[in-house]
Tab-separated table of C-alpha atoms in Angstrom:
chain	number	residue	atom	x	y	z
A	1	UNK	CA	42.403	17.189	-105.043
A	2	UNK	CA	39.489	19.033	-105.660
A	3	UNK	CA	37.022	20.060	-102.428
A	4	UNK	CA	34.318	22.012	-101.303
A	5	UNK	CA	33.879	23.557	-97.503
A	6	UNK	CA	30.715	24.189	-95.448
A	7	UNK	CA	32.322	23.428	-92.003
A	8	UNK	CA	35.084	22.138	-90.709
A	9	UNK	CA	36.006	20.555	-87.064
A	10	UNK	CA	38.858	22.296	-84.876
A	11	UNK	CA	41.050	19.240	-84.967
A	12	UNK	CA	41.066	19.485	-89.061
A	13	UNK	CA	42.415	23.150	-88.659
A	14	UNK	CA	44.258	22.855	-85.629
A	15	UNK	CA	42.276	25.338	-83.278
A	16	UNK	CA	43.099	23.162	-80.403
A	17	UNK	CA	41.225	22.470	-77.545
A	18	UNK	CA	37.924	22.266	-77.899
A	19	UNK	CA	36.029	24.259	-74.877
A	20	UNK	CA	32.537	25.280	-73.908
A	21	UNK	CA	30.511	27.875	-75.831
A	22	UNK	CA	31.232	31.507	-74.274
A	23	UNK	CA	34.138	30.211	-72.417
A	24	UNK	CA	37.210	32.176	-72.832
A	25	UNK	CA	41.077	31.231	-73.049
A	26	UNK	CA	43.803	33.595	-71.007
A	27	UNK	CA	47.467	33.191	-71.148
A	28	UNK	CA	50.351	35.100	-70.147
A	29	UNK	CA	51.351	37.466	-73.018
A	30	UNK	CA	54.440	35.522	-73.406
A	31	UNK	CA	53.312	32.828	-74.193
A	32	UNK	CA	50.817	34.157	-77.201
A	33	UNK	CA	52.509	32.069	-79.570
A	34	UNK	CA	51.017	29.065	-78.238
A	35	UNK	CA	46.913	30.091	-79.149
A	36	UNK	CA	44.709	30.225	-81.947
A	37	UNK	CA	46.010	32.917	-84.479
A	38	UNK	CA	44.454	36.085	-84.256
A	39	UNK	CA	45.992	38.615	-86.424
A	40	UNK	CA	44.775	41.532	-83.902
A	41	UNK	CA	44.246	42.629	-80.509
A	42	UNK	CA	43.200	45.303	-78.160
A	43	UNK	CA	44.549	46.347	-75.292
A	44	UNK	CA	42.832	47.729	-71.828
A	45	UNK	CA	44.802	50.046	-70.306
A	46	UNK	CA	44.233	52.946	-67.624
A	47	UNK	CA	45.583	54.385	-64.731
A	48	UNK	CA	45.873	51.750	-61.323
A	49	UNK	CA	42.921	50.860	-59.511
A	50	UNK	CA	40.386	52.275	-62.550
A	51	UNK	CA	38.597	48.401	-63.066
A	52	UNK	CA	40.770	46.839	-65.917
A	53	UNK	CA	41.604	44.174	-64.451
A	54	UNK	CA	37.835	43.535	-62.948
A	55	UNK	CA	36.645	44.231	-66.849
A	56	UNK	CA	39.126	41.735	-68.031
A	57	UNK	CA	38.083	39.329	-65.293
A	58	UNK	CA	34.644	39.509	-66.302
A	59	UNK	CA	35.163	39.367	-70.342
A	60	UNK	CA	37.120	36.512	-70.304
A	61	UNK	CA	35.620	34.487	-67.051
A	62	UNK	CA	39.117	34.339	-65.776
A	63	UNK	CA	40.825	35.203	-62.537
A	64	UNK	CA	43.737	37.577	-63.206
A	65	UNK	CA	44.313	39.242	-60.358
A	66	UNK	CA	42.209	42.531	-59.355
A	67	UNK	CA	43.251	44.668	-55.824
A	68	UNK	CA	42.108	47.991	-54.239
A	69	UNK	CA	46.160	49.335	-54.675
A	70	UNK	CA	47.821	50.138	-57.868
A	71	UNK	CA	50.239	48.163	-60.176
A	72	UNK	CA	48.266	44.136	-59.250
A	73	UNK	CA	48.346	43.534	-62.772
A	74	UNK	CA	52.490	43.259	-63.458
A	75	UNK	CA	52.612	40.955	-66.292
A	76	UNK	CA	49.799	41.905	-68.780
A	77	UNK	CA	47.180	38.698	-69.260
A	78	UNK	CA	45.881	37.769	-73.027
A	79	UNK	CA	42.270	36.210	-73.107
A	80	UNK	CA	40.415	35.252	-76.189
A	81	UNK	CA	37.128	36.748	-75.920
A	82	UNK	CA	34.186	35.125	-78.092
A	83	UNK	CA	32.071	37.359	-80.219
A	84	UNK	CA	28.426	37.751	-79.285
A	85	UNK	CA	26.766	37.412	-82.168
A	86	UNK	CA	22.429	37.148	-82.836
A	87	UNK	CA	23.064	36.279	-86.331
A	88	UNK	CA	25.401	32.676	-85.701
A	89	UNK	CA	22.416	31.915	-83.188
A	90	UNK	CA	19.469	32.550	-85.672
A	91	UNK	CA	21.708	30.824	-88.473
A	92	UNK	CA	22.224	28.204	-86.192
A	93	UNK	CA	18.523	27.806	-85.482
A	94	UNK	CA	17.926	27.457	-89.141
A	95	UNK	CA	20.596	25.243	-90.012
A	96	UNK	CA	20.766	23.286	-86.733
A	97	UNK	CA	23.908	21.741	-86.294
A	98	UNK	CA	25.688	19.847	-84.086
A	99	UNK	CA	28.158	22.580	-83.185
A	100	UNK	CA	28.275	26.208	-82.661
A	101	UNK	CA	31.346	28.265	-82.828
A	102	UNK	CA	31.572	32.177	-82.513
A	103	UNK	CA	34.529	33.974	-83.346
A	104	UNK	CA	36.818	35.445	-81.160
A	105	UNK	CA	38.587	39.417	-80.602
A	106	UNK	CA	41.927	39.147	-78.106
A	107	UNK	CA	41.708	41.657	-75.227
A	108	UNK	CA	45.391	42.197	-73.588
A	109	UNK	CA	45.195	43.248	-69.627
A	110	UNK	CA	48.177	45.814	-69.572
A	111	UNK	CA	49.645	47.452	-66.174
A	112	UNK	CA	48.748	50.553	-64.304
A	113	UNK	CA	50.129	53.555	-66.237
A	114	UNK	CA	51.307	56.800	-63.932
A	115	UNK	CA	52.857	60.268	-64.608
A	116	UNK	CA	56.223	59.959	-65.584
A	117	UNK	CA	56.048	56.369	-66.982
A	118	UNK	CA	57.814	57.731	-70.314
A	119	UNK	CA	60.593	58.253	-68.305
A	120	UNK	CA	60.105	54.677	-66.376
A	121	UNK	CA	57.795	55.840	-63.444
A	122	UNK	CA	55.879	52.704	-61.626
A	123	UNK	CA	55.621	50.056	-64.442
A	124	UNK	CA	56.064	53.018	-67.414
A	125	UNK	CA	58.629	50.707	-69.726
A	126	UNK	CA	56.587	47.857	-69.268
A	127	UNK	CA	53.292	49.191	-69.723
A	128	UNK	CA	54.360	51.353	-73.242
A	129	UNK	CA	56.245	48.269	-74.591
A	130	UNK	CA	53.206	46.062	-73.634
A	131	UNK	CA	50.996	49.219	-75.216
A	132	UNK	CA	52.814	49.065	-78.880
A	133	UNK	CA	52.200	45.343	-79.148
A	134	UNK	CA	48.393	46.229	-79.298
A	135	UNK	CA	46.500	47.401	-82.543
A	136	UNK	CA	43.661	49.402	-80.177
A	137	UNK	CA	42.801	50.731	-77.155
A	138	UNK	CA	40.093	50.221	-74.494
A	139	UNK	CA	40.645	52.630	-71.728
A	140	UNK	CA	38.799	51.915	-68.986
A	141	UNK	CA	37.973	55.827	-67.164
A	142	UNK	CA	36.393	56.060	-63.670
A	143	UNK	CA	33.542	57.742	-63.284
A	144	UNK	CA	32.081	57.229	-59.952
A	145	UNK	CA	33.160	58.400	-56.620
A	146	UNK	CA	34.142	55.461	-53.523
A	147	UNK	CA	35.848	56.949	-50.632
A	148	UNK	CA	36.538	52.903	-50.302
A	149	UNK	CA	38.625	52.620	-53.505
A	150	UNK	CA	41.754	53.533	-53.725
A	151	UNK	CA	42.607	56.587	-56.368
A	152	UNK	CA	46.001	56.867	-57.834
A	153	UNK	CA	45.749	60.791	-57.688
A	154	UNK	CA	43.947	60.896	-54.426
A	155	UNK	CA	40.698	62.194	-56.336
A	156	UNK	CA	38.376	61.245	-59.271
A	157	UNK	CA	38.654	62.993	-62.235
A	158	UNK	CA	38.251	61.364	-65.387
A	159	UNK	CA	39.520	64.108	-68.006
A	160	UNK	CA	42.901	64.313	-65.444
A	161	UNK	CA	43.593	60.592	-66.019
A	162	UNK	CA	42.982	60.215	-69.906
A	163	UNK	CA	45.295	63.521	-70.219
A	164	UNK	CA	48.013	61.658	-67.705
A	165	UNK	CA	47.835	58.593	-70.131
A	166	UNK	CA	47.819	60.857	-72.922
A	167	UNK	CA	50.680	62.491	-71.932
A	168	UNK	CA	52.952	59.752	-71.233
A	169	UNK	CA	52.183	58.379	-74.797
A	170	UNK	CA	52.736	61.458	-76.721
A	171	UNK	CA	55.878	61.751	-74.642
A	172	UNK	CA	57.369	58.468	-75.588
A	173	UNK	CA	56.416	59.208	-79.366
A	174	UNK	CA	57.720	62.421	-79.106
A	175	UNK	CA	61.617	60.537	-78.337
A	176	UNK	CA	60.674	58.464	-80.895
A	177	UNK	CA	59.651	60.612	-83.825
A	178	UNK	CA	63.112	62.765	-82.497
A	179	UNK	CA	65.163	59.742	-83.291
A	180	UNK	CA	63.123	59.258	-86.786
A	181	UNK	CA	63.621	62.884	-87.594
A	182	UNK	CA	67.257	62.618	-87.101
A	183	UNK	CA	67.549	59.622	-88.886
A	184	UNK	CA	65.706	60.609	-92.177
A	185	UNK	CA	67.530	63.786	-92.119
A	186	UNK	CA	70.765	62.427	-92.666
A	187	UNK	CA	69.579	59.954	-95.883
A	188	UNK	CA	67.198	63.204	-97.165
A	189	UNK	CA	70.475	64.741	-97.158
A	190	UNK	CA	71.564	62.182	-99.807
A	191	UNK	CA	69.241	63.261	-102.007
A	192	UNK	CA	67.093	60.265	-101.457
A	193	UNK	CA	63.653	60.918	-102.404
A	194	UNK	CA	61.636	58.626	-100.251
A	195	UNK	CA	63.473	60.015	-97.215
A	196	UNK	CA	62.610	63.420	-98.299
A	197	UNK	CA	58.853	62.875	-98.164
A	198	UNK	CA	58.875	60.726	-95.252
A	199	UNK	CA	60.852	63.822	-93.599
A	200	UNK	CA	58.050	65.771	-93.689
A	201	UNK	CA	55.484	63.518	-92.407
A	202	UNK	CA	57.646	63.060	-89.591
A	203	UNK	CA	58.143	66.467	-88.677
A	204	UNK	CA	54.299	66.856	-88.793
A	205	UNK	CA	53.734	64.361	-86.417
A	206	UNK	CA	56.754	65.831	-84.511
A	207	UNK	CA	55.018	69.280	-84.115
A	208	UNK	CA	51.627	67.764	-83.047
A	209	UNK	CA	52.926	65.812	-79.996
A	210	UNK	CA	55.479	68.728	-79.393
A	211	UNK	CA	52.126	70.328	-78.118
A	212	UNK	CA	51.178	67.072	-76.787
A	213	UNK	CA	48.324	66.353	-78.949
A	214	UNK	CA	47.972	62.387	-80.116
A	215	UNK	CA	48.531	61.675	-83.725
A	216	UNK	CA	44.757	59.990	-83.969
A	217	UNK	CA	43.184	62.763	-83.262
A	218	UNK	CA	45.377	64.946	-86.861
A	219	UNK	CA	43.768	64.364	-90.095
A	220	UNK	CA	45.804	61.940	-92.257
A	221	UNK	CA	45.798	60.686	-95.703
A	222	UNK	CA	46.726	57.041	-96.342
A	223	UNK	CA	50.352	57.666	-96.962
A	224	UNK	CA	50.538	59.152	-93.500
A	225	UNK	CA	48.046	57.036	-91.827
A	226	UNK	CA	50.645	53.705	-93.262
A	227	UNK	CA	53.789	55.394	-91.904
A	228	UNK	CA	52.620	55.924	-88.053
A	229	UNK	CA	51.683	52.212	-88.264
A	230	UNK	CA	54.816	51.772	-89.265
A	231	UNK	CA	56.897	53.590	-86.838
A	232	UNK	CA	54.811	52.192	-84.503
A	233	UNK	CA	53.473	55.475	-82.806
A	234	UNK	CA	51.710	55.114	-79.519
A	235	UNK	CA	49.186	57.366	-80.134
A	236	UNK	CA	48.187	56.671	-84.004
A	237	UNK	CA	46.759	53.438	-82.000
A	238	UNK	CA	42.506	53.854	-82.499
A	239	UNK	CA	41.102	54.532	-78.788
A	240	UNK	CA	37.716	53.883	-77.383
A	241	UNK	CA	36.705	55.011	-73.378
A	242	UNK	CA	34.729	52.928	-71.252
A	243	UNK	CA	33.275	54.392	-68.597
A	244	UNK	CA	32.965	52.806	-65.300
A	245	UNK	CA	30.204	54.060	-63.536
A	246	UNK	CA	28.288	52.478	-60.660
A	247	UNK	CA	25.336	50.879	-60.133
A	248	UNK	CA	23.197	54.223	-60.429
A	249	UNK	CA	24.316	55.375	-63.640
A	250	UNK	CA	24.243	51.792	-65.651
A	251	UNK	CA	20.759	53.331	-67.771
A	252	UNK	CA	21.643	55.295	-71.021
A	253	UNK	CA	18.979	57.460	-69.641
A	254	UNK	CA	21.245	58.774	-66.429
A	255	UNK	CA	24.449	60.500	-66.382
A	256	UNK	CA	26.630	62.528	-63.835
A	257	UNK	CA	29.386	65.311	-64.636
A	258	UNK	CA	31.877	62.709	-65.165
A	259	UNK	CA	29.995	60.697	-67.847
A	260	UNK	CA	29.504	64.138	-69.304
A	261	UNK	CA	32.744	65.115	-69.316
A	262	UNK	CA	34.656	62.279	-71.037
A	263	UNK	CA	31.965	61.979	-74.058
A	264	UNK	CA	32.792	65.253	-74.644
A	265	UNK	CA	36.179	64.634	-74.490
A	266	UNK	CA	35.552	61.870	-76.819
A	267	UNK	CA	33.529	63.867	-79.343
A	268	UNK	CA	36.510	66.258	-79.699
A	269	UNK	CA	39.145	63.081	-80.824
A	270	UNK	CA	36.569	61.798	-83.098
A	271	UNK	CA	36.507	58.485	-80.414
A	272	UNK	CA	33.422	56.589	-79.086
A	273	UNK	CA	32.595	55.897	-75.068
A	274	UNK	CA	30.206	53.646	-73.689
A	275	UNK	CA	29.318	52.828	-70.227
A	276	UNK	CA	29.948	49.580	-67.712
A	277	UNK	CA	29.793	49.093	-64.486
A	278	UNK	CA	32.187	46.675	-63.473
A	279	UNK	CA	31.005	45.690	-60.245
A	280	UNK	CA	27.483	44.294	-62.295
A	281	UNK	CA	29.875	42.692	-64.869
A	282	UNK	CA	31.723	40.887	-62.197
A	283	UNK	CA	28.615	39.445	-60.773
A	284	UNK	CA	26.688	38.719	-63.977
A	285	UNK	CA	30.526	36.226	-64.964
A	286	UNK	CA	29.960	34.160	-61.815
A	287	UNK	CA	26.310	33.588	-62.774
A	288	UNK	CA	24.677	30.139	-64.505
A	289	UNK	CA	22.499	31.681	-67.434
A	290	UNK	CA	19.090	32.149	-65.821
A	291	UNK	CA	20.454	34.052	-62.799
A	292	UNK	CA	22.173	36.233	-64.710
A	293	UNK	CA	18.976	36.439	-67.037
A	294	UNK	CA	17.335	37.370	-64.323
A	295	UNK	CA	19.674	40.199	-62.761
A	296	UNK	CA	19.644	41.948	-65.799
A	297	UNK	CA	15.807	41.846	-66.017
A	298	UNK	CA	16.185	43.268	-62.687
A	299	UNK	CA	18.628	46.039	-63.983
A	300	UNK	CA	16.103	46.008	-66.671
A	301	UNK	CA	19.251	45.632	-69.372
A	302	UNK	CA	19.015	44.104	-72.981
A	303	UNK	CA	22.226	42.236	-71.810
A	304	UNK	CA	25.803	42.949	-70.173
A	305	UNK	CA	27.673	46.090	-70.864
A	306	UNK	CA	30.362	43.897	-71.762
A	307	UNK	CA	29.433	42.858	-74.763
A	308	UNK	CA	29.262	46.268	-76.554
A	309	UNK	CA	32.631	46.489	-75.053
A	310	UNK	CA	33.668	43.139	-77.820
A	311	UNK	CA	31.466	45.028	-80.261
A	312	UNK	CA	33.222	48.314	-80.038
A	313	UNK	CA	36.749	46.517	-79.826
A	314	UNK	CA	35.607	44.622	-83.058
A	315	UNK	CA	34.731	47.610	-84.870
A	316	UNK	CA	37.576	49.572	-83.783
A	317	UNK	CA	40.078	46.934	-85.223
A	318	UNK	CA	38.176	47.085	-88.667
A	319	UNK	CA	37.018	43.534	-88.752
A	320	UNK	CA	34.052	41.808	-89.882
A	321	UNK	CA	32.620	37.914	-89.699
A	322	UNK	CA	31.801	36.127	-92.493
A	323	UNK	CA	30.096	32.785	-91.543
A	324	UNK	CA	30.544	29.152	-92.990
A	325	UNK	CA	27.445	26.656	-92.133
A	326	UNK	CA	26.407	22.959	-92.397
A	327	UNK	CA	25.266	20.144	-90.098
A	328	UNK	CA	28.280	19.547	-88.442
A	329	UNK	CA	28.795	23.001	-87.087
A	330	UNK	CA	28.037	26.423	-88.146
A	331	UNK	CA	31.460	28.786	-87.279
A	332	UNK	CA	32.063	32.410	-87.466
A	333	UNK	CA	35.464	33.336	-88.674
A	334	UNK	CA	37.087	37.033	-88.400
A	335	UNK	CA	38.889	38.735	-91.190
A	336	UNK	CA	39.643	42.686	-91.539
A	337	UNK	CA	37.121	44.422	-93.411
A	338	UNK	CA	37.896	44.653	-97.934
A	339	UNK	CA	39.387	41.138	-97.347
A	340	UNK	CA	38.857	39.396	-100.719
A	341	UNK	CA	37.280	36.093	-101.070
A	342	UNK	CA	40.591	33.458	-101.993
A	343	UNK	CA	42.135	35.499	-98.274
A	344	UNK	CA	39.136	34.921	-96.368
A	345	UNK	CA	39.290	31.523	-97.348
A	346	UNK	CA	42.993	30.940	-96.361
A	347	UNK	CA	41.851	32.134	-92.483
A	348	UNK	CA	40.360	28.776	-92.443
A	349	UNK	CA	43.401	26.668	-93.655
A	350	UNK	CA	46.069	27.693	-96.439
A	351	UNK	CA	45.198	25.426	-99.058
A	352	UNK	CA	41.610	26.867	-99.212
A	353	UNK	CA	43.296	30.111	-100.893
A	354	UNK	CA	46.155	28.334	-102.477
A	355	UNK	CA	43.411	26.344	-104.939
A	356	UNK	CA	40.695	28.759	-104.689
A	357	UNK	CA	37.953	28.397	-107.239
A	358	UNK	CA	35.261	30.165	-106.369
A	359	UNK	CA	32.706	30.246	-103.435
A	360	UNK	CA	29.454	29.883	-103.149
A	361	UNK	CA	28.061	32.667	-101.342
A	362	UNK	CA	24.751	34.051	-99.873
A	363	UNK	CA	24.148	36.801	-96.728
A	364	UNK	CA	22.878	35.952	-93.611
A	365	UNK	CA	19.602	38.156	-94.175
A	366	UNK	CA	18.622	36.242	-97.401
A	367	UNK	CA	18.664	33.331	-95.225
A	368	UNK	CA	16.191	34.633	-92.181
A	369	UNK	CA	14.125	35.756	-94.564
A	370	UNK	CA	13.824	32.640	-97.235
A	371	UNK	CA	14.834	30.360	-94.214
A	372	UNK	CA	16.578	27.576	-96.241
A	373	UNK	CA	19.120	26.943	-98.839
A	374	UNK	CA	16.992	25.254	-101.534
A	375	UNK	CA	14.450	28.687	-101.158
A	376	UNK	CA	17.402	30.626	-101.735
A	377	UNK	CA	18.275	29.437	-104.787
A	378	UNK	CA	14.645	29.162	-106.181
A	379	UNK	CA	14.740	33.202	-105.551
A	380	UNK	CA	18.375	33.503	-106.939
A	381	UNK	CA	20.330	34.985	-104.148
A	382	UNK	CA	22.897	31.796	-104.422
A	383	UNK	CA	26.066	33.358	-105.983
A	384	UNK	CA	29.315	32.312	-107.433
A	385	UNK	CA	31.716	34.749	-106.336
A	386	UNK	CA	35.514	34.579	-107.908
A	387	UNK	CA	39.143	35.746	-106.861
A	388	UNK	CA	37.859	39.625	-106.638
A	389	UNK	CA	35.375	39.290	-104.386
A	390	UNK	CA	34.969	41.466	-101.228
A	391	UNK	CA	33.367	39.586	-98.380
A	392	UNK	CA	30.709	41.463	-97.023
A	393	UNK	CA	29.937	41.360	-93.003
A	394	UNK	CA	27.184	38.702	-92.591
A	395	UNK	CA	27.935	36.520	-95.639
A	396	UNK	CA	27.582	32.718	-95.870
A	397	UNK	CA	30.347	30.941	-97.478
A	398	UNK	CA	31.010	27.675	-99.366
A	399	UNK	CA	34.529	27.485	-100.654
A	400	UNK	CA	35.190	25.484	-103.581
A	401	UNK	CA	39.213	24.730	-104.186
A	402	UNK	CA	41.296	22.245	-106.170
A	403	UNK	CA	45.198	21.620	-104.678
């Protein structure tokens, strides 16, 4: 049967429950199985009482519980988070259709972590088996002072809590690159040749968290990089700090000592910070769209903090959108960045890369500029793109397949 695909409805592809535009969906992590796929996640963890679960509360519009005392969040919450995106709204504009759909990054609310959890302090098991099922990390730092919140260590200091997080992880790789060393040993002794090289690489990583230094912050070539992924190493896990400042220091033009502090902390692990306040981000969630318009205006912000938290998150995963666009809907679909076309197609529905034939394929930017399809083609920038294509971020796609 051959086809061709501009846009397709959720109940065609079995996405479920159709729900407003910016709404998000939480579930226990348990019961992940049960949502949309999405191949990869990223997890917000911190010490208790830092804002995580207030962050998560305000990304996803949801209500998971958020205390002044430590350990509220128990069982770690999963919400889909949609994508803010100008480009699907000026595409949209252009193409008008009935429906708009972004595309979604999964943020994972994980328990408190304290000193000693790698040896099952407070929630420790919990939170570092919660921790490996991520594929990055948004930890959330405090950087204000509140003699009315509640601090974990009875005193704020930011670069104290990222090294007692830190610490816990390299810990718990440490027993587990131990048990790897032990075990490659005995096959290298064999004479295997596989084991052999993996040997080393382990005891490399074994020396750098020996001194308690986390194996994303070593310099690793691919073979290295594939083999803490696949050990599952705590801290080969990419890392991003948001800051949580208060209401004073929400302007990229102010600072204090703490803001300071963990950017250059940041600089030295090759990771990125930005800033939030979470106290703003919980009141700009409960807002209708022209109150919260007008807050920001008032806090004379672009638009929430939040949303360069789903950019960063995005990026750090490695993913991209390509788009797909006609009058029915225009959707935005995720796949990991060097995905080739026939793949990109099969995130839509299986048999898309099972009979690939080719798509049909122009960027976003050639559209904004020519502003239709037919001008596009008069000025040749619609392409026919075959089984080794790359997608590129921003791309327009029409698949053509035959199964």
């Amino acid at each position: 049967m051959p086809g061709t695909f501009w846009y397709l409805g959720k109940s065609e592809v079995g996405f479920g429950v159709e729900r407003p535009l910016g709404a998000a969906e939480v579930t226990p992590m348990d019961n992940r199985a049960t949502q949309p796929p999405m191949s990869l996640s990223c997890g917000i963890v911190g010490l208790p009482n830092v804002g995580k679960s207030t962050l998560f509360n305000a990304l996803t519009s949801s209500t998971a519980e958020a205390a002044n005392y430590p350990f509220c969040t128990i069982d770690p919450n999963v919400g889909m988070v949609p994508v803010p995106d100008d480009r699907l709204d000026q595409i949209c504009a252009l193409i008008k259709p009935n429906k708009e759909v972004p595309t979604t990054v999964e943020f994972v609310d994980i328990a408190g972590l304290v000193a000693g959890a790698s040896k099952g302090e407070g929630l420790g098991n919990q939170f570092l088996g919660h921790i490996r099922q991520v594929d990055a990390i948004a930890h959330i730092v405090r950087c204000f002072d509140d003699e009315n919140i509640t601090h974990v260590a009875g005193k704020v200091d930011p670069i104290a809590d990222i090294e007692t997080i830190d610490t816990e992880l390299c810990l718990a790789d440490l027993d587990l690159v131990g048990k790897t060393v032990l075990r490659l040993g005995k096959i290298a002794r064999s004479g295997d040749k596989t084991a052999k090289t993996e040997l080393v690489v382990a005891e490399k990583f074994k020396a750098a968290l020996e001194d308690v230094t986390p194996l994303r912050s070593l310099e690793l070539d691919e073979e290295e990089t594939k083999l803490a992924k696949l050990w599952q190493f705590l801290t080969s896990k990419p890392v991003f700090y948001v800051c949580n400042v208060d209401e004073d220091h929400i302007q990229p033009d102010t600072s204090n000592e703490q803001l300071e502090a963990v950017k250059a902390f940041a600089d030295k692990q090759n990771a990125l910070t930005l800033r939030v306040c979470a106290k703003i981000e919980a009141e700009l969630a409960i807002l209708d769209a022209d109150d919260k318009k007008e807050l920001l205006e008032s806090l004379e912000l672009e638009e929430p903090g939040l949303n360069g938290v789903i950019r960063m998150a995005y990026r750090l995963l490695g993913l991209i959108t390509y788009f797909t666009a006609g009058e029915k809907e225009c959707r935005a679909w995720t796949i990991r960045k060097g995905t080739k076309a026939p793949q990109a197609a099969g995130v839509i529905h299986s048999d898309f890369e099972r009979g690939f034939i080719r798509a049909e394929t122009f960027h976003c930017n050639d559209l904004f500029e020519h502003k239709s399809e037919t001008a596009l083609k008069n000025a040749g920038l619609l392409r026919s793109e075959g089984k080794e294509y790359t997608v590129v971020d921003g791309d327009i796609m029409n698949f053509r397949f035959n199964v």
